[in-house]
Amino acid sequence: NAGVMQNPRHLVRRRGQEARLRCSPMKGHSHVYWYRQLPEEGLKFMVYLQKENIIDESGMPKERFSAEFPKEGPSILRIQQVVRGDSAAYFCASSPAGAANYGYTFGSGTRLTVV
Amino acid sequence: SQQGEEDPQALSIQEGENATMNCSYKTSINNLQWYRQNSGRGLVHLILIRSNEREKHSGRLRVTLDTSKKSSSLLITASRAADTASYFCATDSAGGSNYKLTFGKGTLLTVNP
């Protein structure tokens, strides 16, 4: 079991470009969560998805950010027209259904740097 | 309000000593979790304690929970250099969405050989 796979590990984008972050959940996990970690901060919840559905996007900025978890393939977090303030580590976690009581498995993250 | 505030912010000890980290939170919870993050890596789940539990053990880890004080502690006994990492507590919100975790800023633990 390869665990939660995120790629790329590091991503550098110029201001105004688009950033695409990918997350493949653990085998058998149908729930995906995205968190953002700013420097010297704890993780902040962004969005919770199940296959083909966004369950809760309350932590995601209304503009420029979108997320999807298609029937086939990884979950994608897309940031359009990136700005310097988007520089952060983005972590994905996955779980089977009803795993809130057991803890989450996180990927190693994508470190986005906007220059 | 901020959930999950850890203290101290940084802790430096010698190998073999015990390390204690504390976490305070503001609203009622269902569960409290502790995670470890090595520098530049993802988070590793260590232990989850439910709101109706007071103490839990896992190997060299001991977690306590005091819901009346809204606080938890993580004790690592007989520390090793490999325990050097940042440690975060994460809480959900009773009556809210239990999948949405709120993390503190973490305690940076350095274990010197």
Tab-separated table of C-alpha atoms in Angstrom:
chain	number	residue	atom	x	y	z
A	1	ASN	CA	0.000	0.000	0.000
A	2	ALA	CA	1.761	3.114	-1.211
A	3	GLY	CA	-0.057	5.495	1.113
A	4	VAL	CA	-1.338	8.895	0.070
A	5	MET	CA	0.655	10.110	-2.914
A	6	GLN	CA	0.995	13.767	-3.726
A	7	ASN	CA	2.761	15.314	-6.670
A	8	PRO	CA	4.654	17.269	-7.434
A	9	ARG	CA	6.635	17.521	-4.178
A	10	HIS	CA	7.791	21.002	-5.094
A	11	LEU	CA	6.190	23.433	-7.503
A	12	VAL	CA	7.426	26.860	-8.517
A	13	ARG	CA	5.078	29.194	-10.318
A	14	ARG	CA	5.323	32.817	-11.406
A	15	ARG	CA	2.611	35.188	-10.288
A	16	GLY	CA	-0.435	34.851	-12.533
A	17	GLN	CA	0.221	31.254	-13.549
A	18	GLU	CA	-1.891	28.268	-12.635
A	19	ALA	CA	-0.881	25.618	-10.117
A	20	ARG	CA	-2.237	22.080	-10.211
A	21	LEU	CA	-1.666	19.836	-7.223
A	22	ARG	CA	-2.510	16.152	-7.372
A	23	CYS	CA	-3.435	13.695	-4.659
A	24	SER	CA	-3.941	9.975	-5.040
A	25	PRO	CA	-5.610	8.559	-1.923
A	26	MET	CA	-4.728	5.276	-0.323
A	27	LYS	CA	-6.210	2.256	-1.997
A	28	GLY	CA	-9.781	1.774	-0.823
A	29	HIS	CA	-10.142	5.345	0.467
A	30	SER	CA	-12.965	7.338	-1.075
A	31	HIS	CA	-12.665	10.492	1.019
A	32	VAL	CA	-10.065	13.189	0.411
A	33	TYR	CA	-9.247	16.286	2.461
A	34	TRP	CA	-6.999	19.191	1.487
A	35	TYR	CA	-5.178	21.304	4.063
A	36	ARG	CA	-2.825	24.252	3.681
A	37	GLN	CA	0.131	25.018	5.934
A	38	LEU	CA	1.587	28.491	5.864
A	39	PRO	CA	5.138	28.977	7.201
A	40	GLU	CA	5.305	28.640	10.987
A	41	GLU	CA	1.603	27.779	11.141
A	42	GLY	CA	-0.542	24.725	11.736
A	43	LEU	CA	-2.580	23.131	9.001
A	44	LYS	CA	-5.795	24.824	7.936
A	45	PHE	CA	-8.716	22.878	6.472
A	46	MET	CA	-9.589	23.774	2.899
A	47	VAL	CA	-11.941	21.231	1.327
A	48	TYR	CA	-13.422	17.759	1.780
A	49	LEU	CA	-14.351	15.658	-1.233
A	50	GLN	CA	-15.781	12.277	-1.934
A	51	LYS	CA	-15.718	10.730	-5.373
A	52	GLU	CA	-17.303	13.234	-7.789
A	53	ASN	CA	-18.686	15.346	-4.923
A	54	ILE	CA	-17.529	18.346	-2.944
A	55	ILE	CA	-18.811	17.838	0.590
A	56	ASP	CA	-17.399	20.890	2.321
A	57	GLU	CA	-15.363	23.676	0.733
A	58	SER	CA	-15.805	26.157	3.557
A	59	GLY	CA	-12.055	26.553	4.093
A	60	MET	CA	-11.213	27.258	0.495
A	61	PRO	CA	-10.955	30.839	-0.826
A	62	LYS	CA	-13.961	31.630	-2.990
A	63	GLU	CA	-11.890	32.925	-5.872
A	64	ARG	CA	-9.081	31.305	-7.843
A	65	PHE	CA	-9.231	27.996	-5.905
A	66	SER	CA	-11.095	24.897	-7.005
A	67	ALA	CA	-10.948	21.204	-6.204
A	68	GLU	CA	-12.234	18.043	-7.767
A	69	PHE	CA	-12.130	14.315	-7.152
A	70	PRO	CA	-13.253	12.614	-10.360
A	71	LYS	CA	-14.555	9.088	-10.647
A	72	GLU	CA	-11.244	8.034	-12.128
A	73	GLY	CA	-7.887	9.513	-11.264
A	74	PRO	CA	-6.466	11.651	-8.493
A	75	SER	CA	-7.990	14.562	-6.670
A	76	ILE	CA	-6.843	17.908	-8.083
A	77	LEU	CA	-6.470	21.196	-6.242
A	78	ARG	CA	-6.246	24.007	-8.774
A	79	ILE	CA	-5.097	27.521	-8.017
A	80	GLN	CA	-5.536	29.999	-10.821
A	81	GLN	CA	-3.587	33.234	-11.183
A	82	VAL	CA	-1.355	32.464	-8.225
A	83	VAL	CA	-0.123	35.243	-5.952
A	84	ARG	CA	2.798	35.290	-3.508
A	85	GLY	CA	0.425	34.684	-0.606
A	86	ASP	CA	-0.451	31.266	-2.058
A	87	SER	CA	3.073	30.058	-1.258
A	88	ALA	CA	2.558	27.293	1.267
A	89	ALA	CA	2.643	23.559	1.762
A	90	TYR	CA	-0.533	21.841	0.616
A	91	PHE	CA	-1.346	18.509	2.215
A	92	CYS	CA	-3.858	15.924	1.238
A	93	ALA	CA	-5.293	13.290	3.548
A	94	SER	CA	-7.533	10.373	2.753
A	95	SER	CA	-9.777	8.047	4.679
A	96	PRO	CA	-12.315	5.328	4.194
A	97	ALA	CA	-15.876	6.203	5.071
A	98	GLY	CA	-16.477	7.019	8.722
A	99	ALA	CA	-12.830	7.396	9.603
A	100	ALA	CA	-13.179	10.608	11.556
A	101	ASN	CA	-12.786	8.614	14.737
A	102	TYR	CA	-9.551	6.930	13.723
A	103	GLY	CA	-7.200	9.584	12.438
A	104	TYR	CA	-6.128	10.468	8.932
A	105	THR	CA	-3.329	9.445	6.637
A	106	PHE	CA	-1.572	12.435	5.133
A	107	GLY	CA	0.589	12.649	2.059
A	108	SER	CA	4.022	14.272	2.070
A	109	GLY	CA	2.620	17.474	0.645
A	110	THR	CA	3.286	19.806	-2.271
A	111	ARG	CA	5.357	22.861	-1.490
A	112	LEU	CA	4.226	25.684	-3.715
A	113	THR	CA	6.480	28.681	-4.188
A	114	VAL	CA	5.178	31.652	-6.096
A	115	VAL	CA	7.889	33.939	-7.442
B	1	SER	CA	-11.368	31.342	18.097
B	2	GLN	CA	-8.247	29.244	17.719
B	3	GLN	CA	-8.442	25.592	18.649
B	4	GLY	CA	-5.447	23.481	19.502
B	5	GLU	CA	-2.752	25.745	20.875
B	6	GLU	CA	0.373	23.818	21.779
B	7	ASP	CA	2.942	24.793	24.303
B	8	PRO	CA	5.799	25.129	24.559
B	9	GLN	CA	6.541	26.359	21.053
B	10	ALA	CA	9.944	24.710	21.225
B	11	LEU	CA	11.488	22.118	23.513
B	12	SER	CA	15.059	20.866	23.567
B	13	ILE	CA	16.037	17.828	25.637
B	14	GLN	CA	18.735	15.163	25.856
B	15	GLU	CA	18.277	11.664	24.558
B	16	GLY	CA	16.727	9.433	27.200
B	17	GLU	CA	14.779	12.231	28.865
B	18	ASN	CA	11.019	12.530	28.756
B	19	ALA	CA	9.282	15.198	26.701
B	20	THR	CA	5.922	16.683	27.592
B	21	MET	CA	3.902	18.859	25.258
B	22	ASN	CA	0.589	20.489	26.038
B	23	CYS	CA	-2.401	21.464	23.964
B	24	SER	CA	-5.305	23.696	24.886
B	25	TYR	CA	-8.492	24.200	22.948
B	26	LYS	CA	-11.569	26.373	23.268
B	27	THR	CA	-14.710	24.546	22.193
B	28	SER	CA	-16.119	21.115	23.004
B	29	ILE	CA	-14.708	18.256	20.989
B	30	ASN	CA	-15.461	14.708	19.942
B	31	ASN	CA	-11.833	13.642	19.508
B	32	LEU	CA	-8.359	15.057	19.912
B	33	GLN	CA	-5.478	13.770	17.845
B	34	TRP	CA	-1.721	14.170	17.949
B	35	TYR	CA	0.411	14.199	14.805
B	36	ARG	CA	4.155	14.342	14.180
B	37	GLN	CA	5.774	16.170	11.287
B	38	ASN	CA	9.409	15.731	10.411
B	39	SER	CA	11.011	18.709	8.733
B	40	GLY	CA	9.761	19.086	5.173
B	41	ARG	CA	7.554	16.009	5.361
B	42	GLY	CA	3.896	15.143	5.819
B	43	LEU	CA	2.055	14.498	9.034
B	44	VAL	CA	2.056	11.142	10.718
B	45	HIS	CA	-0.884	10.245	12.922
B	46	LEU	CA	0.273	9.249	16.403
B	47	ILE	CA	-2.756	8.786	18.582
B	48	LEU	CA	-6.432	9.714	18.890
B	49	ILE	CA	-8.205	10.155	22.194
B	50	ARG	CA	-11.970	10.432	22.450
B	51	SER	CA	-13.700	13.003	24.616
B	52	ASN	CA	-14.897	10.299	27.022
B	53	GLU	CA	-11.346	8.970	27.527
B	54	ARG	CA	-8.868	10.383	30.027
B	55	GLU	CA	-5.671	8.619	29.124
B	56	LYS	CA	-4.275	6.557	26.287
B	57	HIS	CA	-0.970	4.805	25.678
B	58	SER	CA	0.812	3.755	22.535
B	59	GLY	CA	4.357	2.458	22.919
B	60	ARG	CA	6.422	5.297	24.390
B	61	LEU	CA	3.569	7.766	23.973
B	62	ARG	CA	1.101	8.703	26.670
B	63	VAL	CA	-1.737	11.115	26.011
B	64	THR	CA	-4.031	12.595	28.604
B	65	LEU	CA	-7.201	14.573	28.079
B	66	ASP	CA	-8.918	16.866	30.566
B	67	THR	CA	-12.160	18.055	29.032
B	68	SER	CA	-12.985	20.218	32.046
B	69	LYS	CA	-9.810	22.227	31.400
B	70	LYS	CA	-9.999	21.760	27.636
B	71	SER	CA	-6.433	20.547	27.547
B	72	SER	CA	-4.357	17.560	26.550
B	73	SER	CA	-0.781	16.514	27.029
B	74	LEU	CA	1.525	14.284	25.033
B	75	LEU	CA	4.333	12.572	26.902
B	76	ILE	CA	7.150	10.865	25.034
B	77	THR	CA	9.203	8.700	27.368
B	78	ALA	CA	12.857	7.752	26.912
B	79	SER	CA	13.216	10.081	23.956
B	80	ARG	CA	15.478	9.325	20.988
B	81	ALA	CA	17.149	11.582	18.455
B	82	ALA	CA	14.674	10.213	15.887
B	83	ASP	CA	11.832	11.796	17.882
B	84	THR	CA	13.062	15.216	16.729
B	85	ALA	CA	10.084	16.692	14.897
B	86	SER	CA	7.187	19.102	15.245
B	87	TYR	CA	4.185	17.800	17.147
B	88	PHE	CA	0.679	19.059	16.512
B	89	CYS	CA	-2.594	18.509	18.257
B	90	ALA	CA	-5.745	18.564	16.168
B	91	THR	CA	-9.313	18.840	17.333
B	92	ASP	CA	-12.686	18.480	15.759
B	93	SER	CA	-15.765	20.288	17.034
B	94	ALA	CA	-18.554	18.571	18.930
B	95	GLY	CA	-21.809	19.238	17.142
B	96	GLY	CA	-19.912	20.323	14.087
B	97	SER	CA	-18.239	18.489	11.231
B	98	ASN	CA	-16.032	15.897	12.845
B	99	TYR	CA	-13.933	15.514	9.705
B	100	LYS	CA	-12.752	19.127	9.890
B	101	LEU	CA	-9.665	19.263	12.062
B	102	THR	CA	-8.203	22.400	13.561
B	103	PHE	CA	-4.463	22.251	14.138
B	104	GLY	CA	-2.324	24.317	16.449
B	105	LYS	CA	1.024	25.804	15.462
B	106	GLY	CA	2.873	22.881	16.946
B	107	THR	CA	5.718	22.226	19.351
B	108	LEU	CA	9.163	21.803	17.828
B	109	LEU	CA	10.925	19.056	19.776
B	110	THR	CA	14.675	18.667	19.463
B	111	VAL	CA	16.242	15.599	21.034
B	112	ASN	CA	20.002	15.964	21.318
B	113	PRO	CA	22.133	12.805	21.126
